[in-house]
Short mmCIF file of C-alpha atoms in Angstrom, two decimals:
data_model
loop_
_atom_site.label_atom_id
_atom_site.label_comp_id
_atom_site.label_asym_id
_atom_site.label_seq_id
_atom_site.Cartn_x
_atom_site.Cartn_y
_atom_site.Cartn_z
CA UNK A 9 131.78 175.40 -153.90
CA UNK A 10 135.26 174.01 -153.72
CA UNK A 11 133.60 170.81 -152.99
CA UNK A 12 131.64 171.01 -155.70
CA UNK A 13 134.31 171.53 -158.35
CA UNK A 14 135.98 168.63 -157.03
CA UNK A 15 133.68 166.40 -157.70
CA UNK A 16 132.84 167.74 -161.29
CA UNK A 17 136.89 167.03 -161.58
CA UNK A 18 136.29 163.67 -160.49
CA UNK A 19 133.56 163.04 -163.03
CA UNK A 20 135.48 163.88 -165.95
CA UNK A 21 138.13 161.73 -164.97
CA UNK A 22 136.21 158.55 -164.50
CA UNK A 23 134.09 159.08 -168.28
CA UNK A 24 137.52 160.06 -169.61
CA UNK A 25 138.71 156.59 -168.05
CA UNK A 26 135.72 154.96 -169.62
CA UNK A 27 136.18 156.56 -172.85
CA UNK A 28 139.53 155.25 -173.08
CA UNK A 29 139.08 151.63 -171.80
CA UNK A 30 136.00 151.32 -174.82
CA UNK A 31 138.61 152.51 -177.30
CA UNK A 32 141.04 149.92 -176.28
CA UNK A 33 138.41 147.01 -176.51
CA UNK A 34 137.48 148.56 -179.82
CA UNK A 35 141.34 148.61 -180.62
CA UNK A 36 141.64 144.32 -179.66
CA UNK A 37 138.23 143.65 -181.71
CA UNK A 38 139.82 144.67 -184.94
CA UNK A 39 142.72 143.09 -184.12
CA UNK A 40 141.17 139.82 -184.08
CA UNK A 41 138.86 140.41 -186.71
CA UNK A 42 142.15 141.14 -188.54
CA UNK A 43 143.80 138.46 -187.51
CA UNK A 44 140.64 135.88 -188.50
CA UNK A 45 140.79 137.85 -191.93
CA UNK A 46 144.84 136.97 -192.05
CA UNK A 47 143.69 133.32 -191.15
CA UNK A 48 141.13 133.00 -194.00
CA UNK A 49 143.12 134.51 -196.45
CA UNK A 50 145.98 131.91 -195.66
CA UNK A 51 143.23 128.90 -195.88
CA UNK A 52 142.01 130.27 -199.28
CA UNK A 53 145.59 130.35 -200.47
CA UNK A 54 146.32 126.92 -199.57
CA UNK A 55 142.86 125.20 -200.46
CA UNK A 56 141.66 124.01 -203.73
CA UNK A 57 139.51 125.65 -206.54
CA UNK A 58 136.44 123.87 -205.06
CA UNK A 59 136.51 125.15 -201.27
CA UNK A 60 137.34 128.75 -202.16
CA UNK A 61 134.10 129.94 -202.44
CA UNK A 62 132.89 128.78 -199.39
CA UNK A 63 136.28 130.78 -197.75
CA UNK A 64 134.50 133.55 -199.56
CA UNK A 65 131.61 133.35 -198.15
CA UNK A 66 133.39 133.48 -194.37
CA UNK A 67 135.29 136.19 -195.30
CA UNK A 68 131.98 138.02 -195.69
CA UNK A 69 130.79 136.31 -192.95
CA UNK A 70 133.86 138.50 -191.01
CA UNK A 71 133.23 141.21 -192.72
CA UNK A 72 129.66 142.25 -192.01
CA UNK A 73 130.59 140.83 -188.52
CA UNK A 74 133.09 143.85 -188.26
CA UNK A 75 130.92 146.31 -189.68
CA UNK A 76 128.19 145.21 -187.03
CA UNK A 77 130.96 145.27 -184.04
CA UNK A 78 131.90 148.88 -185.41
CA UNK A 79 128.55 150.22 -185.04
CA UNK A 80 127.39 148.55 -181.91
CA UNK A 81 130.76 150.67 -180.55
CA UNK A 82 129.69 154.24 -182.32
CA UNK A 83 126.67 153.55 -180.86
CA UNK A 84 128.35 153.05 -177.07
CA UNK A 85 130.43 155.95 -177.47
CA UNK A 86 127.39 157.90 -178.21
CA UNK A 87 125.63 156.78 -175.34
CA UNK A 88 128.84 157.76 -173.30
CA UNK A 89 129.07 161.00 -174.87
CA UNK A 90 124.93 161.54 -174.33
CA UNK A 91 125.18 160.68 -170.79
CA UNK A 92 128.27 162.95 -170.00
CA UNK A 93 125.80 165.72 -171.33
CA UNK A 94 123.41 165.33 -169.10
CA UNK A 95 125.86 164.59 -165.87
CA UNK A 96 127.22 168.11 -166.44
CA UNK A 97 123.90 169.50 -167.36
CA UNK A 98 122.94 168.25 -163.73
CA UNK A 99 126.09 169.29 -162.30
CA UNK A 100 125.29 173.62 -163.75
CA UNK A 101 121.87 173.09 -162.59
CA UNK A 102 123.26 172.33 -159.38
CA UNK A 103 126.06 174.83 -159.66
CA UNK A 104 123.37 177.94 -160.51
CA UNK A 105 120.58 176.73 -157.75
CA UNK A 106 123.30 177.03 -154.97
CA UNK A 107 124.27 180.90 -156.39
CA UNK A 108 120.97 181.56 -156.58
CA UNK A 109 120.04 180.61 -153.54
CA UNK A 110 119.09 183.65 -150.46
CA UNK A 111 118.91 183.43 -147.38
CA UNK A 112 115.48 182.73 -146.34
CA UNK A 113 114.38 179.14 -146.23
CA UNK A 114 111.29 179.11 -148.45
CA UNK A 115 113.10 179.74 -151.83
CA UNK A 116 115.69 177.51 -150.50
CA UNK A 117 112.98 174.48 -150.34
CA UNK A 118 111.82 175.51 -153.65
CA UNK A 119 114.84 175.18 -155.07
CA UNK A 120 115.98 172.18 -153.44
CA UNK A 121 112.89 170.61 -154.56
CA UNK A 122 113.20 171.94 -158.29
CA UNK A 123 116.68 170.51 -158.41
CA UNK A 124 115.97 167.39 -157.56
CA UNK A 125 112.94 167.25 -160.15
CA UNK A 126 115.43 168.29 -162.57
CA UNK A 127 118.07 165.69 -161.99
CA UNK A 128 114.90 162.56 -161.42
CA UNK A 129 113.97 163.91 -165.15
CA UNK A 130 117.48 163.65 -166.42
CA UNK A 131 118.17 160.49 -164.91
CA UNK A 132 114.71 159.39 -166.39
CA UNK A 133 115.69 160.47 -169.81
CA UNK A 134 119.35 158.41 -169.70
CA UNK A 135 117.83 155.28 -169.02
CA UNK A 136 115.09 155.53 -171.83
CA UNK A 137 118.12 156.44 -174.15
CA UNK A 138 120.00 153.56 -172.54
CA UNK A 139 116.89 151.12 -173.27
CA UNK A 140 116.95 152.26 -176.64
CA UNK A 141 120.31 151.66 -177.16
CA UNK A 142 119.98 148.28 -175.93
CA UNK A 143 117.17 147.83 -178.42
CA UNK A 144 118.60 149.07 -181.20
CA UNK A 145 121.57 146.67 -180.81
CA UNK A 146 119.44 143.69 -180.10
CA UNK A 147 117.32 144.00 -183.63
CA UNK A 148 121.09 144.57 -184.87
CA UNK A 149 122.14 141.53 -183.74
CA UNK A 150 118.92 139.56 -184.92
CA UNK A 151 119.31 140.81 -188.29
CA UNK A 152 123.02 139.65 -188.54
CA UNK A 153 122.14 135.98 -187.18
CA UNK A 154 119.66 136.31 -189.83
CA UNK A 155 121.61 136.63 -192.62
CA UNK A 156 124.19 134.16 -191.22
CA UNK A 157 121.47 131.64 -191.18
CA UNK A 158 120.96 132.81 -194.66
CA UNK A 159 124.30 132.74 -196.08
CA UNK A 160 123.98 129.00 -194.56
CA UNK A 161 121.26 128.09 -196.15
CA UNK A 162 122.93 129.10 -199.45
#
């Protein structure tokens, strides 16, 4: 039991670790998107009449780009957050099979095998989330290159 709390300690601390290091990243890619915003600005101040509305344009450019990058991290953090659910989920499954579990060694089978069902159909449903994540940010990124291409063109 002791064991098993320890390890449900440990798990928390590595997603919280996680957690934190995707909120710094998020932290240094509005930085720089600030910073290329700063830069543009500065160009648009300096250039003529003629080339400001193509400075415009980037600026737009930058700013869907930062809207996109915003997402694509909600989405992570959900994904994080989803997948901590279901590690704890496991982990009270676990925790309520070992109570429940008597002495005699048929039930204990039954339950072993139950468990592990349980956990094969949780890890099952993480990495269809996961793929769907991955999908989701792929037509994302499509779209944007899309309208880039677009923009371009125009």
């Amino acid at each position: 039991m002791m064991m098993m709390m320890m390890m449900m300690m440990m798990m928390m601390m590595m997603m919280m670790m996680i957690m934190l290091m995707i909120l710094m990243m998020m932290m240094m890619m509005m930085m720089m998107m600030m910073m290329m915003m700063m830069m543009m600005m500065m160009m648009m101040m300096t250039t003529t009449t003629t080339t400001t509305t193509m400075t415009m344009m980037m600026m737009m450019m930058t700013m869907m780009m930062m809207m996109m990058m915003m997402m694509m991290m909600m989405m992570m953090m959900m994904m994080m957050m989803m997948m901590m659910m279901m590690m704890m989920m496991n982990m009270m499954m676990m925790m309520m099979m070992m109570m429940m579990m008597t002495t005699t060694t048929t039930t204990t089978t039954t339950t072993t095998t139950v468990t592990m069902m349980m956990m094969m159909m949780m890890m099952m449903m993480m990495m269809m989330m996961m793929m769907m994540m991955m999908m989701m940010m792929m037509m994302m990124m499509m779209m944007m290159m899309m309208m880039m291409m677009m923009m371009m063109m125009m």
